[in-house]
Amino acid sequence: MLPAGWHRRFEHRASEERPLAPLTTFRIGGPAQIFVEPQDVDELAEAMANLKKGGIPWRILGGGSNLLVADKGVRGAVVSLARLSAVRKRDRMLEVDAGARLIEVVRIAASAGLEGFENLAGIPGRVGGAVFGNAGSRYGAIGDLVVALDLMEPDGTLLRVVPPAGFFRYRGSEVGDRIVVRALLAGSEADPKLLRAKVRDLVRERRASQPGWVGNAGCIFKNPPGHAAGRLIDAAGCKGLRVGGVFVSQRHANFVENDGKGTSSDVLRLVDRVRDRVRKAHGVELEMEVRRWE
Ligand code: EPU
């Protein structure tokens, strides 16, 4: 049930039992009990305050590109930041809202002659999730560009944070249970033509070595210190290993692909099998990179 008064206040913004699979790149998972899509930061603050008042648990949905939703779906509220997607140029910085798509930010930065953003070329998802998980490539991560963050406390209060050293780590951050609302990202000056060419090269490189954006959730495991998970999984003979509708990608062994019939429990069973094989073959423990919603 939606909290009292929500139908009126969040007309067209809130719904019940909303299927989440189409909102994830994996295309897997059940519905959200309550789904809210605020149109601006004020609505987000109001929604969060309402959820707090009602004691309703919540989760934030960004691009759904690094996410595995349980087959039975999730209880409580899923708050989508997709509508908060503005990108503004400020001197040598971009002020980007959490729901802006990373590809869009990379494109705008290249055209504006801002260097550093091209390291994120080819990464799916939206800015909020990218900041939360410090998304990146081997060339750099989004945390390298962050000058300041506007974070919202779970009660709807906004605060500006200048991330101290250590705030970002490999595929993680200290954002915690706060919501990334906006990020101020800085680059250095460079020739837009060169930057656009770099972006094209990186996208091409990624396309050649990884499956596309749909039907997977990016790298399924983190790279263990000193190792590449893809190499370990490949060498353990896991490419093509299948459970139900999901299988280890032939193109890149650290990707699990969904053939369209895959379920969350298929993924988890496959993850266990891969982990076992890698442990036996190499004595290394793999940790999932993809977040799970249960
Ligand atoms: N490899 C294999 N077999 C495979 C795949 C890879 O032997 O099937 C070997 C490669 O030959 C290479 C090594 O493993 O020697 C590393 O592979 P790759 O260069 O593809 O990079 P990665 O470490 O697997 C990381 C990020 C990717 C990012 C790429 C490119 C992680 C877990 N992965 O992949 O990020 O796109 O670098 O910059 O940090 C993600 O985080 O979701 C992700 C896809």
Short mmCIF file of C-alpha atoms and ligand atoms in Angstrom, two decimals:
data_model
loop_
_atom_site.label_atom_id
_atom_site.label_comp_id
_atom_site.label_asym_id
_atom_site.label_seq_id
_atom_site.Cartn_x
_atom_site.Cartn_y
_atom_site.Cartn_z
CA MET A 1 0.00 0.00 0.00
CA LEU A 2 1.18 3.51 -0.76
CA PRO A 3 1.54 5.79 2.28
CA ALA A 4 -1.56 7.90 2.99
CA GLY A 5 -1.79 10.99 0.81
CA TRP A 6 0.74 9.76 -1.76
CA HIS A 7 -1.78 9.25 -4.53
CA ARG A 8 -2.65 12.93 -4.36
CA ARG A 9 0.83 14.38 -3.86
CA PHE A 10 2.73 12.00 -6.13
CA GLU A 11 0.05 11.46 -8.74
CA HIS A 12 1.76 9.93 -11.82
CA ARG A 13 4.98 9.67 -9.77
CA ALA A 14 4.25 6.68 -7.53
CA SER A 15 2.94 3.22 -8.31
CA GLU A 16 2.65 -0.20 -6.69
CA GLU A 17 4.13 -3.56 -7.75
CA ARG A 18 6.18 -1.98 -10.53
CA PRO A 19 8.27 -4.59 -12.44
CA LEU A 20 11.97 -3.81 -11.98
CA ALA A 21 13.48 -6.18 -14.59
CA PRO A 22 13.04 -3.69 -17.49
CA LEU A 23 14.79 -1.04 -15.39
CA THR A 24 17.93 -3.17 -15.00
CA THR A 25 20.45 -4.00 -17.73
CA PHE A 26 20.37 -7.66 -16.58
CA ARG A 27 16.58 -7.69 -17.32
CA ILE A 28 16.11 -9.85 -14.24
CA GLY A 29 14.06 -9.49 -11.05
CA GLY A 30 10.57 -9.05 -9.63
CA PRO A 31 8.58 -5.92 -8.79
CA ALA A 32 9.04 -3.08 -6.31
CA GLN A 33 6.24 -2.93 -3.74
CA ILE A 34 6.25 0.88 -4.05
CA PHE A 35 7.95 2.74 -6.89
CA VAL A 36 8.52 6.51 -6.82
CA GLU A 37 10.06 8.69 -9.50
CA PRO A 38 10.51 12.26 -8.14
CA GLN A 39 10.74 14.98 -10.81
CA ASP A 40 13.12 17.23 -8.89
CA VAL A 41 15.16 17.49 -5.71
CA ASP A 42 12.28 19.01 -3.70
CA GLU A 43 10.02 16.09 -4.58
CA LEU A 44 12.82 13.68 -3.68
CA ALA A 45 13.21 15.36 -0.28
CA GLU A 46 9.47 15.19 0.30
CA ALA A 47 9.32 11.53 -0.72
CA MET A 48 12.20 10.65 1.61
CA ALA A 49 10.63 12.52 4.53
CA ASN A 50 7.35 10.68 3.88
CA LEU A 51 9.07 7.30 3.73
CA LYS A 52 10.84 8.06 7.00
CA LYS A 53 7.60 9.11 8.66
CA GLY A 54 5.94 5.90 7.49
CA GLY A 55 8.90 3.75 8.58
CA ILE A 56 9.08 2.39 5.03
CA PRO A 57 12.42 0.94 3.93
CA TRP A 58 13.74 2.34 0.65
CA ARG A 59 16.39 1.83 -2.00
CA ILE A 60 17.65 4.13 -4.71
CA LEU A 61 17.59 3.06 -8.35
CA GLY A 62 20.02 4.67 -10.76
CA GLY A 63 20.78 3.12 -14.15
CA GLY A 64 20.25 -0.45 -12.88
CA SER A 65 23.44 -1.47 -14.64
CA ASN A 66 25.27 -3.04 -11.70
CA LEU A 67 22.27 -4.61 -10.03
CA LEU A 68 20.74 -8.04 -9.47
CA VAL A 69 17.13 -7.86 -8.22
CA ALA A 70 15.66 -10.92 -6.46
CA ASP A 71 13.06 -12.90 -8.46
CA LYS A 72 10.41 -12.21 -5.81
CA GLY A 73 11.09 -8.47 -6.04
CA VAL A 74 11.66 -6.11 -3.12
CA ARG A 75 9.49 -4.90 -0.24
CA GLY A 76 9.34 -1.22 0.64
CA ALA A 77 10.03 1.60 -1.78
CA VAL A 78 12.30 1.93 -4.78
CA VAL A 79 13.08 5.58 -5.52
CA SER A 80 14.23 6.17 -9.10
CA LEU A 81 16.46 9.18 -9.78
CA ALA A 82 16.06 8.89 -13.57
CA ARG A 83 14.24 12.25 -13.82
CA LEU A 84 17.01 14.20 -12.08
CA SER A 85 19.25 14.32 -15.11
CA ALA A 86 20.50 17.87 -15.76
CA VAL A 87 24.12 18.55 -16.74
CA ARG A 88 25.43 22.12 -16.36
CA LYS A 89 28.84 23.48 -17.34
CA ARG A 90 30.57 25.67 -14.75
CA ASP A 91 34.02 26.90 -15.82
CA ARG A 92 36.18 23.78 -16.01
CA MET A 93 33.60 21.73 -14.20
CA LEU A 94 30.37 19.91 -14.88
CA GLU A 95 27.60 19.98 -12.31
CA VAL A 96 25.65 16.80 -12.97
CA ASP A 97 22.48 15.47 -11.41
CA ALA A 98 22.47 11.88 -10.15
CA GLY A 99 20.17 10.60 -12.88
CA ALA A 100 22.28 11.87 -15.78
CA ARG A 101 23.56 9.06 -17.96
CA LEU A 102 27.32 8.58 -17.82
CA ILE A 103 27.58 8.38 -21.64
CA GLU A 104 25.89 11.77 -21.88
CA VAL A 105 28.29 13.29 -19.33
CA VAL A 106 31.30 11.83 -21.16
CA ARG A 107 30.03 13.22 -24.49
CA ILE A 108 29.36 16.70 -23.08
CA ALA A 109 32.75 16.82 -21.32
CA ALA A 110 34.62 15.83 -24.51
CA SER A 111 32.84 18.51 -26.54
CA ALA A 112 33.56 21.07 -23.81
CA GLY A 113 37.28 20.17 -23.88
CA LEU A 114 37.33 18.71 -20.36
CA GLU A 115 39.92 15.98 -19.96
CA GLY A 116 39.57 13.05 -17.53
CA PHE A 117 35.96 12.15 -18.25
CA GLU A 118 36.95 10.10 -21.31
CA ASN A 119 38.25 7.41 -18.92
CA LEU A 120 34.60 6.62 -18.24
CA ALA A 121 33.72 6.12 -21.91
CA GLY A 122 31.64 3.03 -22.60
CA ILE A 123 30.51 2.55 -18.99
CA PRO A 124 26.73 2.19 -18.70
CA GLY A 125 24.65 3.59 -15.84
CA ARG A 126 23.91 6.96 -14.31
CA VAL A 127 26.01 9.35 -12.27
CA GLY A 128 24.58 8.59 -8.81
CA GLY A 129 25.27 4.87 -8.99
CA ALA A 130 28.63 5.51 -10.61
CA VAL A 131 29.65 7.78 -7.70
CA PHE A 132 28.26 5.37 -5.08
CA GLY A 133 30.24 2.44 -6.54
CA ASN A 134 33.17 4.53 -7.87
CA ALA A 135 32.65 3.12 -11.35
CA GLY A 136 35.61 3.19 -13.65
CA SER A 137 37.84 1.50 -16.14
CA ARG A 138 41.49 0.57 -16.03
CA TYR A 139 42.25 4.20 -16.95
CA GLY A 140 40.52 5.81 -13.99
CA ALA A 141 37.35 6.03 -11.92
CA ILE A 142 34.70 8.70 -11.41
CA GLY A 143 36.01 9.43 -7.90
CA ASP A 144 39.13 10.94 -9.55
CA LEU A 145 36.94 13.73 -10.99
CA VAL A 146 34.75 14.54 -7.97
CA VAL A 147 35.26 17.98 -6.42
CA ALA A 148 32.07 18.05 -4.33
CA LEU A 149 28.90 16.04 -3.82
CA ASP A 150 25.39 17.08 -2.84
CA LEU A 151 24.16 14.25 -0.66
CA MET A 152 20.72 13.82 0.83
CA GLU A 153 20.28 12.33 4.28
CA PRO A 154 17.52 9.70 4.55
CA ASP A 155 15.25 12.33 6.18
CA GLY A 156 15.46 14.61 3.12
CA THR A 157 18.14 17.03 4.39
CA LEU A 158 20.68 18.12 1.75
CA LEU A 159 24.36 18.62 2.51
CA ARG A 160 27.38 19.48 0.38
CA VAL A 161 30.40 17.26 0.97
CA VAL A 162 33.94 17.75 -0.27
CA PRO A 163 35.17 14.16 -0.28
CA PRO A 164 38.28 13.78 1.89
CA ALA A 165 41.16 11.47 0.90
CA GLY A 166 40.03 7.85 1.20
CA PHE A 167 36.37 8.65 0.45
CA PHE A 168 36.64 6.66 -2.78
CA ARG A 169 38.14 3.17 -3.05
CA TYR A 170 38.22 0.51 -5.77
CA ARG A 171 34.56 0.13 -6.77
CA GLY A 172 33.29 1.66 -3.54
CA SER A 173 32.82 4.90 -1.58
CA GLU A 174 31.81 6.34 1.79
CA VAL A 175 28.41 7.53 0.50
CA GLY A 176 26.75 4.96 2.77
CA ASP A 177 23.00 5.39 3.31
CA ARG A 178 22.99 8.94 1.93
CA ILE A 179 21.68 9.64 -1.56
CA VAL A 180 23.90 11.13 -4.23
CA VAL A 181 21.81 13.98 -5.65
CA ARG A 182 24.39 15.94 -7.61
CA ALA A 183 28.13 15.83 -8.30
CA LEU A 184 30.57 18.57 -9.20
CA LEU A 185 33.14 16.99 -11.51
CA ALA A 186 36.31 18.69 -12.71
CA GLY A 187 38.59 18.02 -15.65
CA SER A 188 41.65 19.66 -17.11
CA GLU A 189 41.63 21.53 -20.40
CA ALA A 190 42.26 19.68 -23.66
CA ASP A 191 41.41 19.74 -27.35
CA PRO A 192 37.81 18.57 -27.83
CA LYS A 193 38.76 16.85 -31.10
CA LEU A 194 41.39 14.71 -29.34
CA LEU A 195 39.02 13.92 -26.49
CA ARG A 196 36.24 12.84 -28.85
CA ALA A 197 38.71 10.56 -30.67
CA LYS A 198 39.80 9.05 -27.34
CA VAL A 199 36.18 8.41 -26.38
CA ARG A 200 35.58 6.66 -29.72
CA ASP A 201 38.69 4.47 -29.22
CA LEU A 202 37.72 3.48 -25.69
CA VAL A 203 34.17 2.62 -26.70
CA ARG A 204 35.53 0.52 -29.57
CA GLU A 205 38.01 -1.20 -27.23
CA ARG A 206 35.26 -2.01 -24.78
CA ARG A 207 32.93 -3.32 -27.49
CA ALA A 208 35.65 -5.64 -28.77
CA SER A 209 36.37 -7.21 -25.38
CA GLN A 210 33.00 -7.15 -23.58
CA PRO A 211 29.38 -8.00 -24.36
CA GLY A 212 26.92 -5.10 -24.94
CA TRP A 213 25.00 -3.24 -22.24
CA VAL A 214 21.83 -5.31 -22.21
CA GLY A 215 21.53 -8.81 -20.77
CA ASN A 216 24.35 -8.49 -18.25
CA ALA A 217 25.33 -6.32 -15.30
CA GLY A 218 28.91 -5.46 -16.20
CA CYS A 219 31.70 -7.34 -14.47
CA ILE A 220 30.07 -9.73 -12.04
CA PHE A 221 33.09 -10.00 -9.67
CA LYS A 222 35.58 -7.45 -8.38
CA ASN A 223 39.16 -7.97 -9.44
CA PRO A 224 40.87 -9.53 -6.39
CA PRO A 225 44.05 -7.64 -5.39
CA GLY A 226 46.79 -8.55 -7.85
CA HIS A 227 44.50 -10.57 -10.13
CA ALA A 228 42.06 -10.12 -13.01
CA ALA A 229 38.85 -12.00 -12.22
CA GLY A 230 38.23 -12.53 -15.97
CA ARG A 231 41.57 -14.26 -16.42
CA LEU A 232 41.07 -16.49 -13.33
CA ILE A 233 37.56 -17.51 -14.44
CA ASP A 234 38.70 -18.16 -18.01
CA ALA A 235 41.71 -20.22 -16.88
CA ALA A 236 39.44 -22.24 -14.58
CA GLY A 237 37.54 -23.31 -17.73
CA CYS A 238 34.27 -21.53 -16.89
CA LYS A 239 33.50 -19.82 -20.22
CA GLY A 240 30.13 -21.05 -21.47
CA LEU A 241 29.21 -22.58 -18.08
CA ARG A 242 25.41 -22.33 -17.85
CA VAL A 243 22.69 -22.48 -15.18
CA GLY A 244 19.13 -22.13 -16.53
CA GLY A 245 18.97 -18.98 -18.64
CA VAL A 246 22.33 -17.50 -17.72
CA PHE A 247 25.87 -18.36 -18.76
CA VAL A 248 29.47 -17.18 -18.43
CA SER A 249 30.18 -14.96 -21.44
CA GLN A 250 32.44 -16.32 -24.20
CA ARG A 251 33.58 -12.78 -24.91
CA HIS A 252 34.69 -11.89 -21.38
CA ALA A 253 34.70 -14.44 -18.58
CA ASN A 254 33.86 -11.88 -15.86
CA PHE A 255 30.45 -11.25 -17.44
CA VAL A 256 27.33 -13.35 -16.86
CA GLU A 257 24.87 -13.10 -19.75
CA ASN A 258 21.11 -13.55 -19.62
CA ASP A 259 19.62 -15.32 -22.66
CA GLY A 260 16.27 -13.67 -21.87
CA LYS A 261 14.95 -16.46 -19.65
CA GLY A 262 17.43 -16.05 -16.81
CA THR A 263 16.43 -15.59 -13.18
CA SER A 264 18.16 -14.16 -10.16
CA SER A 265 18.50 -17.62 -8.64
CA ASP A 266 20.14 -18.86 -11.89
CA VAL A 267 22.71 -16.08 -11.54
CA LEU A 268 23.40 -16.87 -7.88
CA ARG A 269 23.83 -20.59 -8.60
CA LEU A 270 26.18 -19.82 -11.48
CA VAL A 271 28.15 -17.38 -9.31
CA ASP A 272 28.59 -20.13 -6.68
CA ARG A 273 29.81 -22.61 -9.30
CA VAL A 274 32.31 -20.14 -10.75
CA ARG A 275 33.55 -19.24 -7.27
CA ASP A 276 34.05 -22.94 -6.42
CA ARG A 277 35.96 -23.60 -9.62
CA VAL A 278 38.18 -20.54 -9.20
CA ARG A 279 38.85 -21.42 -5.54
CA LYS A 280 39.87 -24.98 -6.51
CA ALA A 281 41.94 -23.92 -9.52
CA HIS A 282 43.68 -20.84 -8.11
CA GLY A 283 43.02 -20.69 -4.34
CA VAL A 284 41.47 -17.20 -4.81
CA GLU A 285 38.14 -16.08 -3.35
CA LEU A 286 35.97 -13.97 -5.70
CA GLU A 287 33.69 -11.25 -4.34
CA MET A 288 30.64 -10.09 -6.27
CA GLU A 289 30.84 -6.57 -7.68
CA VAL A 290 27.20 -6.49 -8.76
CA ARG A 291 24.89 -5.27 -5.97
CA ARG A 292 22.04 -7.51 -4.87
CA TRP A 293 18.53 -6.44 -3.90
CA GLU A 294 16.77 -9.09 -1.85
N1 EPU B 1 41.00 -12.01 -19.58
C1 EPU B 1 41.00 -13.33 -19.91
N2 EPU B 1 39.83 -13.92 -20.30
C2 EPU B 1 38.67 -13.23 -20.36
C3 EPU B 1 38.66 -11.87 -20.02
C4 EPU B 1 39.83 -11.28 -19.62
O1 EPU B 1 42.04 -13.99 -19.85
O2 EPU B 1 37.66 -13.84 -20.72
C5 EPU B 1 42.25 -11.36 -19.20
C6 EPU B 1 42.63 -10.28 -20.21
O3 EPU B 1 43.34 -10.82 -21.30
C7 EPU B 1 43.46 -9.34 -19.39
C8 EPU B 1 42.87 -9.46 -17.99
O4 EPU B 1 42.09 -10.66 -17.98
O5 EPU B 1 44.80 -9.77 -19.34
C9 EPU B 1 42.02 -8.27 -17.61
O6 EPU B 1 40.93 -8.16 -18.53
P1 EPU B 1 40.40 -6.75 -19.07
O7 EPU B 1 41.53 -6.03 -19.71
O8 EPU B 1 39.20 -7.02 -19.88
O9 EPU B 1 40.02 -5.92 -17.79
P2 EPU B 1 39.23 -6.36 -16.48
O10 EPU B 1 40.15 -6.21 -15.33
O11 EPU B 1 38.56 -7.68 -16.67
C10 EPU B 1 38.37 -3.99 -15.84
C11 EPU B 1 37.08 -3.56 -15.17
C12 EPU B 1 36.00 -3.32 -16.23
C13 EPU B 1 36.49 -2.31 -17.23
C14 EPU B 1 37.78 -2.87 -17.87
C15 EPU B 1 38.39 -1.97 -18.93
C16 EPU B 1 36.75 -4.63 -12.97
C17 EPU B 1 36.15 -5.77 -12.24
N3 EPU B 1 36.60 -4.64 -14.30
O12 EPU B 1 38.10 -5.25 -16.43
O13 EPU B 1 34.88 -2.79 -15.55
O14 EPU B 1 35.53 -2.10 -18.24
O15 EPU B 1 38.76 -3.06 -16.83
O16 EPU B 1 38.86 -0.80 -18.39
O17 EPU B 1 37.32 -3.74 -12.35
C18 EPU B 1 32.84 -3.30 -14.40
O18 EPU B 1 33.38 -2.82 -13.41
O19 EPU B 1 31.66 -3.67 -14.42
C19 EPU B 1 33.66 -3.43 -15.60
C20 EPU B 1 33.23 -4.09 -16.66
#
